mmCIF file of C-alpha atoms and ligand atoms in Angstrom:
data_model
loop_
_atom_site.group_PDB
_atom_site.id
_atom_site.type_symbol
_atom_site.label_atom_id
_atom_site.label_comp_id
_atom_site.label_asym_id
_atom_site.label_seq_id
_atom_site.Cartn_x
_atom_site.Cartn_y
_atom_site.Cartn_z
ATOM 1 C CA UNK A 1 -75.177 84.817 75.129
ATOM 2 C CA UNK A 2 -78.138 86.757 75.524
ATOM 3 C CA UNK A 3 -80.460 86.462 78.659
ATOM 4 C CA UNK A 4 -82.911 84.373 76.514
ATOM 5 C CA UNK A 5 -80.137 82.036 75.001
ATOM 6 C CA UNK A 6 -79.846 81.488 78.733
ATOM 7 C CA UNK A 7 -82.596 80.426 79.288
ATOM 8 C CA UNK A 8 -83.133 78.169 76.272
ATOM 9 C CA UNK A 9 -80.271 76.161 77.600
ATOM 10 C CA UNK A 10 -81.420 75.700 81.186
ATOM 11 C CA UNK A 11 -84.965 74.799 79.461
ATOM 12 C CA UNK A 12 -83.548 72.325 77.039
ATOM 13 C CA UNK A 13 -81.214 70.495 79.610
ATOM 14 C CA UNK A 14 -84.441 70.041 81.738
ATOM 15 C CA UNK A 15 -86.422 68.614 79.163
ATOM 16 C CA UNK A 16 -83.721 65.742 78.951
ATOM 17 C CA UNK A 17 -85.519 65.088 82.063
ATOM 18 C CA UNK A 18 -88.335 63.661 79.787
ATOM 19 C CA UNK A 19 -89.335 59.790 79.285
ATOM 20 C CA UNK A 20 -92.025 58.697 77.191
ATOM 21 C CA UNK A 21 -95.192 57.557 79.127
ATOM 22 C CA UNK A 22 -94.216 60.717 81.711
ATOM 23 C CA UNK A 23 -97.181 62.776 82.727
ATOM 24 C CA UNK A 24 -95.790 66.487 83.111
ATOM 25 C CA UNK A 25 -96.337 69.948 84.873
ATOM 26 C CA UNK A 26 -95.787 72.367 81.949
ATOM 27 C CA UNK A 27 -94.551 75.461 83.960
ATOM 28 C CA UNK A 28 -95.739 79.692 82.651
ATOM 29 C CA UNK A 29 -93.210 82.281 81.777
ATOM 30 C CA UNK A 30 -90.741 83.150 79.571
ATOM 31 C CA UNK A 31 -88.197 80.086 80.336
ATOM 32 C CA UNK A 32 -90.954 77.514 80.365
ATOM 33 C CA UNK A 33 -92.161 78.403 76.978
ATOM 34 C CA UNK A 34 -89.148 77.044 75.477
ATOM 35 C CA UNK A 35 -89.454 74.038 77.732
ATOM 36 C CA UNK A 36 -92.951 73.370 76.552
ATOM 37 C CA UNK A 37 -91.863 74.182 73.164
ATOM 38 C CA UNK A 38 -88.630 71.200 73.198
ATOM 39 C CA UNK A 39 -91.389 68.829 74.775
ATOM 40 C CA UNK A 40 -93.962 69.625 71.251
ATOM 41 C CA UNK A 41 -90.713 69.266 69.000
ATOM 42 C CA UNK A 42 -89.875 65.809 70.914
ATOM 43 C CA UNK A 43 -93.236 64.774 70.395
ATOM 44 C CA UNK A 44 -93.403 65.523 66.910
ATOM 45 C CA UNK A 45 -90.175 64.091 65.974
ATOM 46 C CA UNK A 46 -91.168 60.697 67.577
ATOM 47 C CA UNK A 47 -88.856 61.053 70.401
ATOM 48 C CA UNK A 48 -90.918 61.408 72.899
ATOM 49 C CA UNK A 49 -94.171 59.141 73.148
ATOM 50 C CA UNK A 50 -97.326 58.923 75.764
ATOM 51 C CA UNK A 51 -96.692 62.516 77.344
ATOM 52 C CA UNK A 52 -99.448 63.769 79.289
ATOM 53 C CA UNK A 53 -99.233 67.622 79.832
ATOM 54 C CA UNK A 54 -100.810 69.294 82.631
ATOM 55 C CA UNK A 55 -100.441 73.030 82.005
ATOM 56 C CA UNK A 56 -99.973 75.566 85.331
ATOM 57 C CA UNK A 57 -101.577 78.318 82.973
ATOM 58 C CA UNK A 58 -104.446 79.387 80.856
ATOM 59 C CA UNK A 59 -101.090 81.034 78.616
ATOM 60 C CA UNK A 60 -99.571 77.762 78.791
ATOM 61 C CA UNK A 61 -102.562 75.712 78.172
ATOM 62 C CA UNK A 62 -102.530 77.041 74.972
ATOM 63 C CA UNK A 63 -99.023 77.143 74.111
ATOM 64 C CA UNK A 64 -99.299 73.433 74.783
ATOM 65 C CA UNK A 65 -102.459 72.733 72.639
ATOM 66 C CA UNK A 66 -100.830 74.843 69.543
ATOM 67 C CA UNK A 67 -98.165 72.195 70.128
ATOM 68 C CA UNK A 68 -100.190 69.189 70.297
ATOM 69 C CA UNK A 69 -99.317 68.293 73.395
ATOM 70 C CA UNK A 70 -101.745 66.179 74.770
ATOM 71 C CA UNK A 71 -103.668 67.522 77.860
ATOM 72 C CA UNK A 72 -105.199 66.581 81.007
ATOM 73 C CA UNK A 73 -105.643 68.146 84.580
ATOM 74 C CA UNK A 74 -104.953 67.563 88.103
ATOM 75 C CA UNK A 75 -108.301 65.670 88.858
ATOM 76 C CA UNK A 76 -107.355 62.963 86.302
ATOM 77 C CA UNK A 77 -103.639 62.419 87.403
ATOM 78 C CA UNK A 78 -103.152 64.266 90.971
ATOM 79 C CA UNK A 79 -99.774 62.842 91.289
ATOM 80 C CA UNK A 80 -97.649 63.604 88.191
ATOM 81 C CA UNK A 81 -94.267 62.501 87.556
ATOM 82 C CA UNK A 82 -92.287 66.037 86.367
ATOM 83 C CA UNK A 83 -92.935 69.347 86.421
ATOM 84 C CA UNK A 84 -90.480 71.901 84.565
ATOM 85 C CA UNK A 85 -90.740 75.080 85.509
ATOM 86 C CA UNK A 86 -88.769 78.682 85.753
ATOM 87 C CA UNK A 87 -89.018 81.693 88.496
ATOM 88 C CA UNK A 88 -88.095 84.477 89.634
ATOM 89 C CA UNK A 89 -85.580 83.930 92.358
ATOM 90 C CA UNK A 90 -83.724 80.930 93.320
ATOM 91 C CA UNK A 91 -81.909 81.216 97.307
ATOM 92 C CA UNK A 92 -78.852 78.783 98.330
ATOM 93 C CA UNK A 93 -81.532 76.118 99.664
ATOM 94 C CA UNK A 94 -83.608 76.182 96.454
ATOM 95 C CA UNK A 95 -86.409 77.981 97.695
ATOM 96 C CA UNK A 96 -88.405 80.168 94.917
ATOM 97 C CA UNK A 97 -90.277 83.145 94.708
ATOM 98 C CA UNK A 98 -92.524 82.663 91.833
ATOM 99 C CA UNK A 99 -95.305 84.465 90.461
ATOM 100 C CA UNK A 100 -94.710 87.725 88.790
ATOM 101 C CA UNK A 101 -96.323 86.249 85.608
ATOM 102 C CA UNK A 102 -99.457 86.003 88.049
ATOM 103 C CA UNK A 103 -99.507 81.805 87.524
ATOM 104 C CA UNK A 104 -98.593 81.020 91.197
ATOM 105 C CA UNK A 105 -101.759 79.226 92.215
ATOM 106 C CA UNK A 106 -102.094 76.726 89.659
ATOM 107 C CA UNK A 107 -97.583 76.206 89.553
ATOM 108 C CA UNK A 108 -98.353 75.665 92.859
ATOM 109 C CA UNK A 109 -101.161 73.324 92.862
ATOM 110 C CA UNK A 110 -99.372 71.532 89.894
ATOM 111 C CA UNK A 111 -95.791 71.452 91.123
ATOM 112 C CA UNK A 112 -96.872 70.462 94.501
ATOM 113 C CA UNK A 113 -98.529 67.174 92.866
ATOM 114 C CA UNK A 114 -95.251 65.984 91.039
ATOM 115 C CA UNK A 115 -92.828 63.665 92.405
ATOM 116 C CA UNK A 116 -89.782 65.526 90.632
ATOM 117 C CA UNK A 117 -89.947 69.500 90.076
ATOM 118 C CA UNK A 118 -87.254 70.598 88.339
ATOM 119 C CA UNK A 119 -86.733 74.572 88.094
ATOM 120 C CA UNK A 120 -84.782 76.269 85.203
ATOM 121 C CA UNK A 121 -82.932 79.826 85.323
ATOM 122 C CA UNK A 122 -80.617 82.207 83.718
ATOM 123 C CA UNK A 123 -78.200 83.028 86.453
ATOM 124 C CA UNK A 124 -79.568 86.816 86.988
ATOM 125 C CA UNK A 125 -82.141 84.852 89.260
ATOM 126 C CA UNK A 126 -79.535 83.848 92.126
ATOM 127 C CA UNK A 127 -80.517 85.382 95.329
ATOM 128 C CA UNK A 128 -79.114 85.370 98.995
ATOM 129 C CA UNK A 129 -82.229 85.568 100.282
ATOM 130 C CA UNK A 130 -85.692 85.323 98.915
ATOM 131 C CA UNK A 131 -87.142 88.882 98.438
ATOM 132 C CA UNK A 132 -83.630 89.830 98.093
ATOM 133 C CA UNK A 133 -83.621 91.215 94.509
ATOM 134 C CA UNK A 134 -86.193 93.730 95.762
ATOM 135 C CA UNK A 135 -88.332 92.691 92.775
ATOM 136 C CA UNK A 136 -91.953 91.744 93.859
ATOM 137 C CA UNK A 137 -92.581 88.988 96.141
ATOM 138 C CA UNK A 138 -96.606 87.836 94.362
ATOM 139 C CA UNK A 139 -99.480 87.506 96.975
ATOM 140 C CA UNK A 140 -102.632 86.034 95.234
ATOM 141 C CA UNK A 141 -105.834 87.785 97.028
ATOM 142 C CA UNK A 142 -109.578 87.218 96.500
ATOM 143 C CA UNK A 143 -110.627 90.912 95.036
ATOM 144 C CA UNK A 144 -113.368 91.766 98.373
ATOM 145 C CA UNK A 145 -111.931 94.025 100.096
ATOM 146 C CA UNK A 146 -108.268 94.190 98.742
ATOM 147 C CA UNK A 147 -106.955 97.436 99.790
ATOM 148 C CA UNK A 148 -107.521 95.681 103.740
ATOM 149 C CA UNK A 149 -105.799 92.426 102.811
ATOM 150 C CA UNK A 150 -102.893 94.842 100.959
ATOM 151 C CA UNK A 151 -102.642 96.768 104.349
ATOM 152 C CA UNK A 152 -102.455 93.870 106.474
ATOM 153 C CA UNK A 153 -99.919 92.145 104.335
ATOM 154 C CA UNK A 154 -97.643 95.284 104.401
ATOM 155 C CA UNK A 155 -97.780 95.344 108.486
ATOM 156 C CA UNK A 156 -97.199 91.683 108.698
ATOM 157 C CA UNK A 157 -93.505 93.041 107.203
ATOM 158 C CA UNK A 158 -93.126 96.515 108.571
ATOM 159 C CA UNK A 159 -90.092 95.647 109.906
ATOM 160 C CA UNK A 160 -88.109 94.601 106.859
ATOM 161 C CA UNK A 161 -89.949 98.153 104.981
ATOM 162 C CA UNK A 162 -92.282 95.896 102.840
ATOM 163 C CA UNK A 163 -94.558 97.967 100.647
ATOM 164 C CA UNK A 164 -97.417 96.435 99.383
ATOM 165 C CA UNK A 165 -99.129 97.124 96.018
ATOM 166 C CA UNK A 166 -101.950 96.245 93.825
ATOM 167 C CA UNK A 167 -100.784 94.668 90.669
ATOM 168 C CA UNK A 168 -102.425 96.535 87.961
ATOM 169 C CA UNK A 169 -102.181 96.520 84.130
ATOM 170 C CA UNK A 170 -102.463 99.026 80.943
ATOM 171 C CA UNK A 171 -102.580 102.864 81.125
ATOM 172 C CA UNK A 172 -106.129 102.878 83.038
ATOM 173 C CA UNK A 173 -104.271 100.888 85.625
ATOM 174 C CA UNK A 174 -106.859 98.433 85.991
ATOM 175 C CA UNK A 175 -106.375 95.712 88.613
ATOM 176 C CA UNK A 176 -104.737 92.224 87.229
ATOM 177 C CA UNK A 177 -107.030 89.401 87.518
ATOM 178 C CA UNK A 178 -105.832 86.027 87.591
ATOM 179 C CA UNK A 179 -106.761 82.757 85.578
ATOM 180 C CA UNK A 180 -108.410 81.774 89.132
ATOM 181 C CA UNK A 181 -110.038 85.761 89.622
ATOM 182 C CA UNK A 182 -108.216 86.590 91.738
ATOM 183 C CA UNK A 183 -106.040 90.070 92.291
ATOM 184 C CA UNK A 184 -102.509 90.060 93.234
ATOM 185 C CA UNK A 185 -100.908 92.042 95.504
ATOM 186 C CA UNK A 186 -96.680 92.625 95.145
ATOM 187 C CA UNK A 187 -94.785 92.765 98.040
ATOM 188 C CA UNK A 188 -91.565 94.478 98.219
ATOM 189 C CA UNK A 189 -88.964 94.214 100.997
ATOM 190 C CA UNK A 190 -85.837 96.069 101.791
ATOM 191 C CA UNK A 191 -84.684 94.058 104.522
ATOM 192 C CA UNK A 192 -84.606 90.221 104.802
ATOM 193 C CA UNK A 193 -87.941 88.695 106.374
ATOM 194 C CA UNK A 194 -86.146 86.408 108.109
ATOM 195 C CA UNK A 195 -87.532 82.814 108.503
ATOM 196 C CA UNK A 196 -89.432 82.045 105.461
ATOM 197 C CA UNK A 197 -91.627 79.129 106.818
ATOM 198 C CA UNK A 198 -92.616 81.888 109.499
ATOM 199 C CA UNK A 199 -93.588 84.235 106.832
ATOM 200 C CA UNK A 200 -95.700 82.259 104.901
ATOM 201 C CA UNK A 201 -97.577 80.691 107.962
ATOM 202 C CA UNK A 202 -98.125 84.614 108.956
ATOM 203 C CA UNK A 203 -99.327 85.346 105.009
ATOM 204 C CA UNK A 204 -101.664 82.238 104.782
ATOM 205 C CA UNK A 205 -103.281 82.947 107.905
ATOM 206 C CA UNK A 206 -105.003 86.133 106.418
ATOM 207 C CA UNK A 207 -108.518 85.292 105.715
ATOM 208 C CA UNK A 208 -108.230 87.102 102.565
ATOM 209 C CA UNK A 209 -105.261 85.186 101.046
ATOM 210 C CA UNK A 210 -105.272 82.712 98.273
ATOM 211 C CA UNK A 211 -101.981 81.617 97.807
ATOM 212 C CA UNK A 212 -98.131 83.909 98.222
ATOM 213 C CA UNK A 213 -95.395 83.305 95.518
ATOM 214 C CA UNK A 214 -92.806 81.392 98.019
ATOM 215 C CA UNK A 215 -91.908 77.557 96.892
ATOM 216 C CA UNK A 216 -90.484 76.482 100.084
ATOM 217 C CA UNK A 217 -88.574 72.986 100.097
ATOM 218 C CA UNK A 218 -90.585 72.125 96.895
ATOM 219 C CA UNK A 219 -87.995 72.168 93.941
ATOM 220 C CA UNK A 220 -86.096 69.113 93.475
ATOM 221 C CA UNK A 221 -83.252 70.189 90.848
ATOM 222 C CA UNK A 222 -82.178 73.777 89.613
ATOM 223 C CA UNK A 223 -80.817 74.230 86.605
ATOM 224 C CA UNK A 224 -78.903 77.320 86.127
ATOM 225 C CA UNK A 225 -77.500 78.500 82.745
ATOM 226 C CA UNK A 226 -74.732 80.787 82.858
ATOM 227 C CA UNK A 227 -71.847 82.355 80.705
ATOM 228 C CA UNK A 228 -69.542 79.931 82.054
ATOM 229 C CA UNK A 229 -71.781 77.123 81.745
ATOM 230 C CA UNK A 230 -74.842 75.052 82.917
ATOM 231 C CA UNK A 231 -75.161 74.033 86.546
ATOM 232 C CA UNK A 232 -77.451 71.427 88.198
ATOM 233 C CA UNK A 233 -77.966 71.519 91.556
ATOM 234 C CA UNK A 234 -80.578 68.678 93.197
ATOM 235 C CA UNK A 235 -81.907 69.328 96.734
HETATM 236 O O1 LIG B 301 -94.672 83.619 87.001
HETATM 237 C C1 LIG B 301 -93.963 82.621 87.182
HETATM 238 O O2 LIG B 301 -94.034 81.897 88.196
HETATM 239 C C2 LIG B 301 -92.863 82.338 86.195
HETATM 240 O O3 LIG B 301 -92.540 80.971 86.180
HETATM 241 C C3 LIG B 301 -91.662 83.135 86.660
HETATM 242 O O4 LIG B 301 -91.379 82.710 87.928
HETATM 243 C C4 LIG B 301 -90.461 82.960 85.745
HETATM 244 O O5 LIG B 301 -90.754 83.641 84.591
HETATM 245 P P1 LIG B 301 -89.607 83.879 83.490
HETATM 246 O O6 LIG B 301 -89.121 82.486 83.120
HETATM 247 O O7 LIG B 301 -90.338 84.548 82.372
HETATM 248 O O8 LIG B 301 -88.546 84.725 84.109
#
């Protein structure tokens, strides 16, 4: 099976999830676009009814209205019933990192509002410890002054050799802006950073930060999709 048959399955399995009459986070990224995609082929089929779709993207806003999902946003419903969503690391306690598709404000804002957030993965996510696969742990930063926000992010983790860089895009290397505006700055660790509640305290405290890509106690049910098989795991 190929990583993307992976993660159709996880996506799929979640959308079972579903009841007519739910109102639903509609998560960004490659696994949540088939997610969002099962919920517009439910709808259109009749098997699904009264969905209310509350997407975490600009991307997946219209993904969503190509489907005919019907929309809304958080000030209409601020307490939604689902959100499905993927990332980019999942550790033995559920925690995420999330974010190197640049959504992690609005999953955030959207997936903290729901009373059930379900989170689907291929198994190449699994991590021992968040920041573990050395891949980029997302910081979203308000552009003023980024290069001192960047520097004091990377000395918050000098002791676990974090290096922190400016997430940039196309040849001219042009910063990445957010849906919000924002830039976002990539951490990367070699060492554990230890307690993560700790860590993100220390990140949020910069003046400068927005929001960091760590979903700490928030998902409710993983859904893994494997060679061997699918596995759930609730919190
Ligand atoms: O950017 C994000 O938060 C995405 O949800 C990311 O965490 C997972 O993206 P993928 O499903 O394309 O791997």
């Amino acid at each position: 099976l190929t990583q993307d048959e992976l993660k159709k399955i996880a996506a799929y399995k979640a959308v079972e999830y579903v009841e007519s009459g739910m109102v639903l986070g509609l998560g960004t990224g490659s696994t949540a676009k088939h997610a969002v995609d099962r919920i517009g082929e439910l709808l259109r089929q009749g098997k699904l009814k009264n969905i209310v779709g509350i997407p975490t993207s600009k991307k997946t806003h219209e993904q969503a209205v190509s489907l005919g999902i019907p929309l809304s946003d958080l000030d209409s419903h601020p307490v939604l019933d689902l959100a499905i969503d993927g990332a980019d690391e999942v550790d033995p306690y559920l925690n995420l990192v999330k974010g190197r598709g640049g959504s992690l404000l609005r999953e955030k804002m959207v997936e903290g509002a729901c009373k059930k957030f379900v989170v689907i993965v291929d198994e190449t996510k699994l991590v021992e410890y968040l920041g573990g696969s050395g891949l980029a742990m997302p910081v979203e930063i308000i552009p003023f002054c980024w290069k001192f926000t960047a520097q004091r992010l990377q000395d918050l983790f000098e002791d676990s050799g974090c290096v922190a860089k400016l997430r940039t895009f196309g040849e001219k290397g042009e910063p990445f802006v957010t849906d919000n505006g924002n830039y976002i700055v990539d951490l990367y660790f070699k060492k554990d950073i230890g307690d993560l509640k700790i860590a993100s305290d220390a990140i949020l405290r910069l003046a400068g930060v927005v929001e960091h890509g760590m979903f700490l106690d928030m998902a409710t049910t993983v859904i893994i999709a494997g060679e061997l098989g699918v596995a759930v795991k609730n919190k």
